Each structure stands twice: as C-alpha cells, then as structure tokens.
C-alpha cells in the first residue's frame, strides 16, 4: 500500500477526539461570517488581517477549513492538538504535497496560511525559506488587491504585509537595488497615509474659511436675525439639534415630553471646543499609566479639530481592567458631560426613543443627554455592549445603534417621540466590551476597536489616588478628610494585589480604609469621658 493510500484510509475515529472540538469552534466562528471589509480578499490576506486585529479562534477557523478540504488528514489533528511550529510546518508541507499531486492551488494558499500562523519571530536562519515564502505570497497578494481596495483597508493591509516583509529574513523582497530599497519601501508605506492627510487638510481649510466668513458677518454688525423658516442664524461652534414649529410646541400630546427639553429645542447649543490635548493626555496617562497607547489612540481623533467629537470607539478588555472608568474620565478630561447606558439592561425601544402615540413617549437617549448637559456634543457611554439582550421583542439595542454610529444617518435621526429629524452628528459614542465576538458585523464595522490592558503591580502608586477619591465620593465624604495610605497600609495593598483587576484593587483599598475607621472608633471608645 502506498503512503498516499495509507493516509487516505485513516478514519475519523482514528483522529484525536480534540480535533472535533477544534473544528466545531472554527465552524462556529465562521458561522458569523467574515467581516464585510475582508470580503473578496485572498485567504492569506484575510488571515493576516485577523491576526493583526487580535481576533479569537483564528487557528480554529483555519483548521475548520482544512478539515473540510482534507477531512482525514492526521497532520491537521496533530497541529490542532499542539499548535506548535513543527506540527504546523509538517501540516503545511503535506498540504503542498497534495496541492502538487492534485493540481489544487487552494491547498497551496491554505499551506501559506498555516505557515503564517505557525512561524515564530525570526531569530536566525532556521526558518528562512518558510518566512520568505509567506512574505513573498503576502506582497504578491497585496499588489493584486491594492488597486481596488479602500484607503482604510489598504492601510491595514500595509501594516500586515510590509510588517511581515520587513522581518530580518524577508527585507530583500522589496529590494530593487541597494540604494533604492529604503525609498521604495517608505513610499509604499506612506502613500495611503499621505492621501488621508491631504483629505484632512482640505477639510480643515474649508472649516477655517467658514469660520472666517462667520467672523466677517459678526464684525459687520449683523446680529442674529430670524430668517424665512423662522429660525435664527447659528453662531460659530454652535449647533441646532432639534427644530419644531410653534404648532408642534403647543401639541397637547407633546406637552409632557417637551417640558423638560425646551432648552434644547429651536436653540443653537454650544459645542465644547477641544482643550489643549497635551494637558488632557498628561492627566489621563497619570491616572492610567498602563493604558498609554489607548490614550493616544483616542486623542489622535481630535488632532486638527476645533470642537470635540470622537468617532465611535469600543474598548475591548477583560473584566475589571477599568474600561468604564477610563471612558468616563476621557469625557470629563475633554470637558464633556457623560451619559452612561447599561447595555445589558437596554433595548432598542428605550434607547432609540418611544413613539408619541404611547403614553410613555420619550425621545432617544442621545437627545436626552444633550438636553441634560446643555451642549450639542456630549459623550454617550454604552457599557458592556457585548451583553446587550438578543431578544427582538422591543428591538435589539445593536440594531438601534446603527442609526447613531454613522455620520450620515445621525445628522438626520428621525426621533419617534418628537417626530422630527435630530442632528446628533456631534455626539461621541464610546462602548466597552469583554469581546467583539457577540457583536453583529454591521456594528463592528462602525466601531474603532482598541484593546484596553490590565494594570500591573508597578502601576499601584499611580492608581491609588484615584481609587481613594472614588471611595470618598461613594461614602459622601470630602476627599481632604481621607488621608493617603501610609507605608504599612500601602505594603498591605501591594501584598494582596499584584496587578490585574482594578475592581479587586478597589475592594482591597476599601477594606484597609474600613479597618482604619474601625480602629479610630475603638480608640475613641477607650478615651475617658470628658
């Protein structure tokens, strides 16, 4: 019997039982579908993007594909069980052999994907040829797709493709002569970013021209006068969010709804201007030293802007890392009012507004945040967005959010209670989640994703002041009446908390402060009566 026949005669029962669990995990991950921005990409580029984004179950996705193409391949089971370099390279070699034997190019691309996921960062020439092959395949795939991909996708592809090609064993892939290598590499890396910068510059020039025009109008002594539609001229850095006619304002059904919202209707509300970003950054880094990259990622969205508006952002990280607190402090540091929504207890009917025909009619939450704060650009914090209910009795929160997270639709949001279009385009949305997996693809496409780390033991001194401040606020005490921890107390905290959950650190500090209070009370009882 030949080696090939022996391989084909291996039954599924001979494979390790673990392969079934791995394949089912990969199939479950694939059942949600690829992210729509990855549709049409070659398989190798899709897996490169997934690895770069830190997606989960990447190996399991690939194993599920291999299992469908070669269902009785023992090399797949071996790699699924170990997920190490040698098992991966052995599987890739077998796929290459079958690709040549059956003239099947699909298996060759799958083999390159296995190498992509298996190879370690090069330290020597041990895996030189394997690194070189993957790098060459990535560059060729990118060259074929770059002409028809979007600017944003090209930027992501550059990060993965040229990052791999720049590895020590693959730098010669882009070489066209020793002198031109760096110039060509830099040009290809920067091309899409230059285009994006040019677009941002054009928008900034247009904004400056508009501001100068408004300044000339005000300098000429032209005060705000009613125009033909009954509204007033909107001054610079202001926005009219809601407009209702006088008949609508007198509508009996809307009387109770409009009452507390009058200040936000038919009024140009101010937009909070961007504060000095270096000051905001220093304040946030002092408080969250372990999340320096997250601070820079969030604030980079405000460079060149006059007023504060963050594009929809989601903070991904393990429970207890301080994501919700960071989102709140980000808004406060920028001078914004923060409206918090607990996604696990929200549905689309409540968040998106209730129709006026119901006795419980209420506008959408973003407009309530505007009316409460008196500004047109508050920050809406959607906490634990991945835990939003999936039942659709009253509409899913995820489906409702689609109208708020896109600039085109948020600028004309049809509020069901007021039955008018609201301009919510300046509202910032920040969400927190433990994982992106439960979120539907349309939501993920509208959110910028950044992973929020957990602090380490070396961050303790930076975290303690904020923890004590929060505890004092919870107890209703003035912070000045709660002294900082002394050396013994700090050592006790360090002994019981060695990094990780900020929530657990909060409990440890609270317990020590409680013991401090009990000790003081005991001393007072032992003092002789005056």
XYZ file of C-alpha atoms in Angstrom:
530
model
C 0.000 0.000 0.000
C 1.383 3.412 -0.927
C 1.894 6.221 1.571
C -0.899 8.194 -0.023
C -3.382 5.329 0.255
C -2.374 4.771 3.850
C -3.098 8.379 4.659
C -6.484 8.300 2.945
C -7.502 5.137 4.801
C -7.216 6.811 8.205
C -10.771 7.038 9.555
C -12.191 9.889 11.562
C -12.331 7.620 14.611
C -8.518 7.273 14.499
C -8.012 11.020 14.921
C -7.784 12.546 18.407
C -11.190 13.476 19.791
C -9.873 17.019 20.420
C -9.998 17.732 16.675
C -13.822 17.630 16.771
C -13.952 20.361 19.399
C -11.440 22.489 17.497
C -13.292 22.092 14.206
C -16.637 22.928 15.811
C -15.094 26.058 17.355
C -13.774 27.116 13.956
C -17.102 26.405 12.272
C -18.906 28.427 14.932
C -16.547 31.336 14.361
C -17.124 31.128 10.620
C -20.892 30.935 11.061
C -20.882 34.626 11.976
C -19.317 35.334 8.565
C -16.145 37.197 7.714
C -16.079 40.856 8.498
C -17.556 42.567 5.433
C -14.390 44.618 4.922
C -12.498 41.353 4.346
C -14.865 40.019 1.705
C -13.156 39.448 -1.617
C -9.649 39.380 -0.137
C -7.341 36.428 -0.793
C -7.367 33.895 2.021
C -3.805 34.741 3.123
C -4.605 38.462 3.479
C -7.776 37.690 5.435
C -5.854 35.661 7.998
C -3.107 38.309 8.158
C -5.718 40.976 8.999
C -7.371 38.742 11.603
C -4.024 38.086 13.295
C -3.183 41.793 13.227
C -6.566 42.660 14.790
C -6.066 40.096 17.567
C -9.181 38.124 16.561
C -10.027 34.990 18.534
C -10.256 31.443 17.183
C -8.049 32.264 14.171
C -6.305 28.877 14.217
C -9.648 27.151 14.729
C -11.091 28.916 11.674
C -8.224 27.630 9.541
C -8.418 24.130 10.995
C -12.116 24.027 10.112
C -11.291 24.972 6.514
C -8.576 22.321 6.268
C -10.910 19.723 7.780
C -13.446 20.427 5.034
C -10.836 20.223 2.264
C -8.944 17.211 3.672
C -11.201 15.558 6.262
C -8.945 12.550 7.004
C -5.605 14.279 7.341
C -3.820 13.269 10.598
C -1.421 16.234 10.292
C -4.399 18.522 10.972
C -5.179 16.724 14.223
C -1.535 16.920 15.275
C -1.412 20.687 14.733
C -4.793 21.197 16.422
C -3.537 19.353 19.498
C -0.156 21.117 19.769
C -0.369 24.373 17.760
C 3.433 24.477 17.677
C 5.874 25.374 14.911
C 6.988 21.906 13.874
C 3.472 20.470 13.698
C 2.351 23.486 11.671
C 5.213 23.227 9.194
C 4.625 19.483 8.808
C 0.964 20.174 8.004
C 1.945 22.904 5.512
C 4.392 20.551 3.772
C 1.713 17.858 3.452
C -0.756 20.384 2.014
C 1.907 21.472 -0.510
C 2.454 17.852 -1.490
C -1.252 17.305 -2.054
C -1.547 20.583 -3.948
C 1.156 19.429 -6.390
C -0.265 15.909 -6.624
C -3.866 17.030 -7.279
C -3.047 20.335 -9.087
C -5.091 22.143 -6.440
C -3.848 25.756 -5.832
C -6.311 26.189 -2.966
C -4.293 23.826 -0.808
C -1.134 25.825 -1.535
C -2.751 29.031 -0.228
C -4.002 27.133 2.843
C -0.435 25.897 3.430
C 0.827 29.500 3.386
C -1.850 30.408 5.946
C -0.659 27.588 8.227
C 2.896 28.945 7.992
C 1.626 32.473 8.717
C 0.009 31.297 11.965
C 2.800 28.933 12.996
C 6.108 30.682 12.321
C 7.765 32.489 15.257
C 9.544 35.833 15.082
C 12.828 35.037 13.277
C 15.980 34.938 15.369
C 18.253 33.143 12.917
C 18.092 31.480 9.503
C 16.380 28.331 10.773
C 13.016 29.075 9.095
C 14.411 31.406 6.431
C 12.750 29.774 3.421
C 9.376 29.488 5.155
C 9.442 33.165 6.186
C 10.500 34.163 2.709
C 7.710 32.195 1.085
C 4.990 33.732 3.259
C 6.421 37.229 2.804
C 6.532 36.842 -0.958
C 2.981 35.494 -1.083
C 1.704 38.411 1.066
C 3.389 41.040 -1.118
C 2.060 39.470 -4.311
C -1.475 39.238 -2.897
C -1.379 42.861 -1.747
C -0.130 44.088 -5.133
C -3.053 42.307 -6.782
C -5.706 43.760 -4.439
C -4.415 47.273 -3.606
C -5.792 48.880 -6.778
C -9.406 48.101 -5.839
C -9.336 48.233 -2.035
C -10.425 51.209 0.078
C -7.887 53.586 1.604
C -8.629 52.338 5.137
C -8.269 48.693 4.134
C -5.011 49.424 2.287
C -3.602 50.978 5.458
C -4.473 47.833 7.437
C -3.040 45.594 4.730
C 0.191 47.607 4.635
C 0.620 47.119 8.351
C 0.396 43.337 7.997
C 2.056 42.799 4.626
C 5.021 45.161 4.867
C 5.394 44.467 8.580
C 5.947 40.818 7.695
C 8.138 41.664 4.728
C 10.318 43.846 6.966
C 11.285 40.883 9.151
C 15.045 40.316 9.127
C 14.837 37.313 6.813
C 12.476 38.954 4.310
C 13.733 42.510 3.795
C 15.121 41.696 0.358
C 11.634 41.031 -1.033
C 11.144 44.758 -1.738
C 14.680 45.441 -2.876
C 15.241 46.983 -6.305
C 18.871 47.840 -5.936
C 20.622 48.684 -2.631
C 20.189 52.446 -2.953
C 16.511 52.449 -3.833
C 15.338 49.911 -1.275
C 14.548 52.357 1.560
C 12.946 54.940 -0.748
C 10.639 52.431 -2.402
C 9.713 50.843 0.918
C 8.946 54.214 2.512
C 6.923 55.421 -0.476
C 4.719 52.355 -0.455
C 4.251 52.551 3.309
C 3.314 56.244 3.291
C 1.223 56.503 0.133
C -2.195 55.956 1.702
C -1.394 57.997 4.792
C -0.370 60.948 2.621
C -3.701 60.706 0.836
C -5.592 60.628 4.143
C -3.584 63.625 5.431
C -4.375 65.594 2.271
C -8.084 64.932 2.748
C -7.918 66.070 6.379
C -6.034 69.240 5.339
C -8.684 70.114 2.754
C -11.418 69.724 5.356
C -9.500 71.912 7.809
C -9.099 74.650 5.171
C -12.830 74.540 4.443
C -13.638 74.843 8.161
C -11.273 77.802 8.518
C -12.860 79.561 5.537
C -16.303 79.030 7.009
C -15.168 80.398 10.387
C -13.610 83.496 8.765
C -16.823 84.144 6.841
C -18.886 83.966 10.029
C -16.402 86.274 11.781
C -16.740 88.846 8.985
C -20.521 88.734 9.303
C -20.328 89.370 13.047
C -17.709 92.121 12.615
C -20.006 93.926 10.179
C -22.529 94.258 12.989
C -25.025 91.799 11.615
C -26.812 90.424 14.664
C -28.746 87.225 14.652
C -31.987 87.845 12.773
C -34.863 85.491 12.039
C -34.730 84.011 8.556
C -37.515 82.773 6.313
C -38.019 79.451 8.096
C -38.421 81.100 11.481
C -35.001 80.019 12.799
C -32.043 82.142 13.810
C -28.563 82.228 12.357
C -26.375 79.654 14.117
C -23.189 81.217 15.522
C -19.801 79.570 15.222
C -19.188 76.458 17.332
C -22.909 76.003 17.934
C -25.420 73.515 16.551
C -29.201 73.436 16.358
C -30.086 69.873 17.271
C -33.916 69.957 17.189
C -36.394 72.225 15.436
C -40.171 72.230 15.976
C -42.833 74.576 14.684
C -44.924 76.672 17.043
C -47.905 74.372 16.396
C -45.839 71.333 17.390
C -44.626 73.079 20.533
C -48.281 73.582 21.554
C -49.274 69.983 20.788
C -51.090 68.572 23.806
C -49.599 65.105 23.302
C -46.095 66.553 23.392
C -46.624 68.881 26.341
C -45.226 66.495 28.942
C -42.445 65.343 26.620
C -41.278 68.801 25.594
C -41.491 70.341 29.063
C -38.002 69.412 30.366
C -36.489 69.611 26.872
C -37.456 73.165 25.872
C -33.920 74.434 26.354
C -32.648 72.066 23.644
C -35.352 72.705 21.029
C -35.191 75.554 18.487
C -31.976 76.684 20.172
C -28.390 76.774 18.944
C -26.489 74.783 21.581
C -22.750 75.289 22.150
C -20.169 72.730 21.062
C -17.382 72.057 23.568
C -14.098 73.083 21.981
C -11.026 70.861 22.013
C -8.868 71.649 25.073
C -5.047 71.530 24.924
C -4.526 67.873 24.045
C -1.129 67.613 25.739
C -2.742 68.569 29.051
C -5.535 66.042 28.585
C -3.022 63.357 27.671
C -0.823 64.046 30.706
C -3.835 63.896 33.033
C -5.087 60.595 31.601
C -1.636 58.973 31.472
C -1.054 59.891 35.128
C -4.293 58.163 36.031
C -3.994 55.250 33.584
C -0.250 54.716 33.028
C -0.823 51.183 31.799
C -3.157 52.423 29.020
C -0.852 54.988 27.402
C -1.447 53.532 23.919
C -5.217 53.687 24.405
C -4.999 57.352 25.443
C -3.000 58.194 22.324
C -5.355 56.202 20.112
C -8.433 58.027 21.430
C -6.960 61.549 21.415
C -5.459 61.173 17.929
C -9.024 61.515 16.629
C -9.115 65.154 17.830
C -5.929 66.395 16.165
C -6.819 69.288 13.880
C -10.408 69.564 15.144
C -11.888 72.703 16.696
C -14.716 71.067 18.639
C -14.731 67.717 20.426
C -16.112 64.737 18.562
C -14.745 61.207 18.838
C -15.580 58.693 16.173
C -17.416 55.625 17.590
C -14.937 53.714 19.730
C -15.080 50.402 21.595
C -12.680 49.433 24.391
C -12.058 45.671 24.460
C -10.584 44.022 27.526
C -11.054 41.609 30.419
C -13.451 42.425 33.216
C -12.100 44.666 35.966
C -9.474 46.445 33.871
C -11.037 49.893 34.300
C -12.570 50.332 30.817
C -15.739 52.059 32.022
C -13.843 54.392 34.317
C -11.429 55.297 31.530
C -14.322 56.124 29.177
C -15.881 58.374 31.818
C -12.607 60.104 32.650
C -11.881 60.575 28.915
C -15.129 62.509 28.541
C -14.571 64.520 31.706
C -10.995 65.409 30.744
C -12.276 66.730 27.414
C -14.913 68.840 29.167
C -17.874 66.723 28.040
C -20.879 65.557 30.002
C -21.026 61.750 30.070
C -24.322 59.885 29.700
C -23.976 56.208 30.679
C -26.220 53.450 29.321
C -26.040 49.907 30.687
C -26.326 47.829 27.518
C -27.222 44.654 29.417
C -30.494 46.297 30.533
C -31.287 48.317 27.406
C -33.309 47.629 24.305
C -33.786 49.498 21.062
C -37.197 50.880 22.002
C -35.822 52.650 25.071
C -32.508 53.872 23.671
C -33.848 54.926 20.281
C -36.932 56.680 21.662
C -40.604 55.744 22.132
C -43.302 56.766 19.679
C -45.520 59.667 20.727
C -48.679 57.567 20.361
C -47.732 55.763 23.597
C -48.338 57.374 26.976
C -44.682 56.673 27.836
C -43.322 58.596 24.827
C -39.698 59.642 25.328
C -37.005 60.945 22.958
C -33.881 58.946 22.206
C -31.148 58.763 24.847
C -28.553 60.826 22.917
C -31.017 63.734 22.764
C -31.769 63.341 26.472
C -28.019 63.557 27.062
C -27.915 66.784 25.040
C -30.883 68.301 26.875
C -29.456 67.364 30.272
C -25.985 68.756 29.545
C -26.959 71.849 27.543
C -24.264 71.101 24.939
C -24.596 69.602 21.452
C -21.682 67.165 21.770
C -21.910 65.105 24.964
C -20.310 61.663 25.280
C -22.616 58.627 25.399
C -21.018 55.655 27.172
C -22.536 52.292 26.209
C -21.275 49.948 28.908
C -20.913 46.203 28.226
C -22.236 46.432 24.665
C -21.454 42.759 24.089
C -24.006 41.791 26.766
C -26.975 43.594 25.178
C -30.131 41.411 25.078
C -30.581 39.476 21.859
C -34.375 39.254 22.043
C -36.136 41.437 19.498
C -39.484 41.974 21.261
C -38.755 45.680 21.670
C -35.952 45.899 19.129
C -32.325 44.969 19.759
C -30.025 47.701 21.043
C -27.432 46.673 18.411
C -29.871 47.337 15.561
C -30.934 50.660 17.053
C -27.310 51.851 17.361
C -26.733 51.624 13.611
C -28.606 54.909 13.121
C -26.410 56.716 15.657
C -22.942 55.412 14.761
C -22.932 56.600 11.149
C -22.450 60.327 10.415
C -24.891 60.357 7.507
C -27.794 58.925 9.496
C -27.017 60.529 12.868
C -27.226 64.009 11.295
C -30.858 63.275 10.366
C -32.073 60.886 13.054
C -35.909 60.609 12.973
C -36.885 60.764 16.643
C -40.150 58.822 17.186
C -41.336 60.934 20.128
C -40.703 64.411 18.681
C -41.315 63.157 15.114
C -38.644 65.438 13.695
C -35.112 64.906 12.431
C -32.457 65.476 15.096
C -28.875 66.467 14.295
C -26.850 64.145 16.550
C -23.743 64.187 14.373
C -21.555 65.772 17.074
C -22.355 63.247 19.816
C -19.423 60.968 20.733
C -20.130 57.274 21.355
C -17.734 55.124 23.394
C -18.553 51.496 24.215
C -16.925 48.867 26.419
C -16.912 45.098 25.894
C -15.111 41.967 27.005
C -15.188 40.533 23.484
C -16.248 41.511 19.961
C -17.500 38.020 19.115
C -21.184 38.535 20.131
C -21.487 41.784 18.148
C -23.041 41.591 14.674
C -20.850 42.571 11.755
C -22.633 45.897 10.956
C -21.886 47.150 14.486
C -18.240 46.072 14.383
C -17.770 47.841 11.069
C -18.867 51.150 12.609
C -16.646 50.972 15.699
C -12.953 51.702 16.028
C -11.519 48.926 18.172
C -8.745 49.303 20.727
C -7.690 46.718 23.304
C -7.650 48.012 26.883
C -4.915 46.366 29.012
C -4.933 45.488 32.674
C -2.537 47.273 35.060
C 0.478 45.630 36.638
C 1.891 45.793 40.141
C 4.215 48.646 39.085
C 1.138 50.829 38.409
C -0.087 50.690 42.014
C 1.112 54.146 43.109
C -0.493 55.779 40.076
C -3.831 54.048 40.723
C -4.158 54.610 44.480
C -5.067 58.360 44.445
C -7.938 57.825 42.006
C -9.165 54.768 43.949
C -9.233 56.709 47.228
C -11.017 59.618 45.535
C -13.699 57.260 44.210
C -14.175 55.641 47.629
C -14.537 59.049 49.274
C -17.141 60.042 46.679
C -19.072 56.796 47.246
C -19.105 57.432 51.011
C -20.175 61.043 50.539
C -17.008 62.343 52.214
C -14.751 65.235 51.364
C -11.527 63.843 49.923
C -9.476 66.003 52.289
C -10.886 64.012 55.238
C -9.441 60.774 53.856
C -5.614 60.812 54.158
C -3.477 58.826 51.748
C -2.269 55.357 52.710
C 0.798 55.240 54.908
C 3.747 52.931 54.287
C 2.315 49.960 56.199
C -1.090 50.260 54.526
C 0.484 50.534 51.074
C 2.597 47.449 51.737
C -0.568 45.573 52.743
C -2.245 46.577 49.478
C 0.808 45.521 47.463
C 0.800 42.162 49.245
C -2.810 41.419 48.316
C -2.836 42.940 44.811
C -0.127 42.129 42.287
C -1.807 43.550 39.216
C -4.864 42.687 37.180
C -8.383 43.731 38.127
C -8.779 47.354 39.217
C -12.092 46.348 40.754
C -10.275 43.955 43.083
C -7.777 46.695 43.985
C -10.747 48.901 44.871
C -12.023 46.242 47.289
C -8.585 45.791 48.907
C -8.148 49.537 49.492
C -11.722 49.824 50.764
C -11.100 47.022 53.276
C -7.946 48.730 54.574
C -9.726 52.072 54.919
C -12.570 50.352 56.744
C -10.109 48.816 59.193
C -8.571 52.270 59.661
C -12.024 53.659 60.524
C -12.818 50.822 62.917
C -9.502 51.341 64.670
C -10.203 55.049 65.130
C -13.655 54.295 66.517
C -12.188 51.809 69.046
C -9.675 54.402 70.273
C -12.446 56.964 70.748
C -14.439 54.497 72.853
C -11.450 53.887 75.164
C -10.856 57.593 75.835
C -12.187 58.715 79.257
C -15.358 60.744 79.138
C -14.748 64.494 79.339
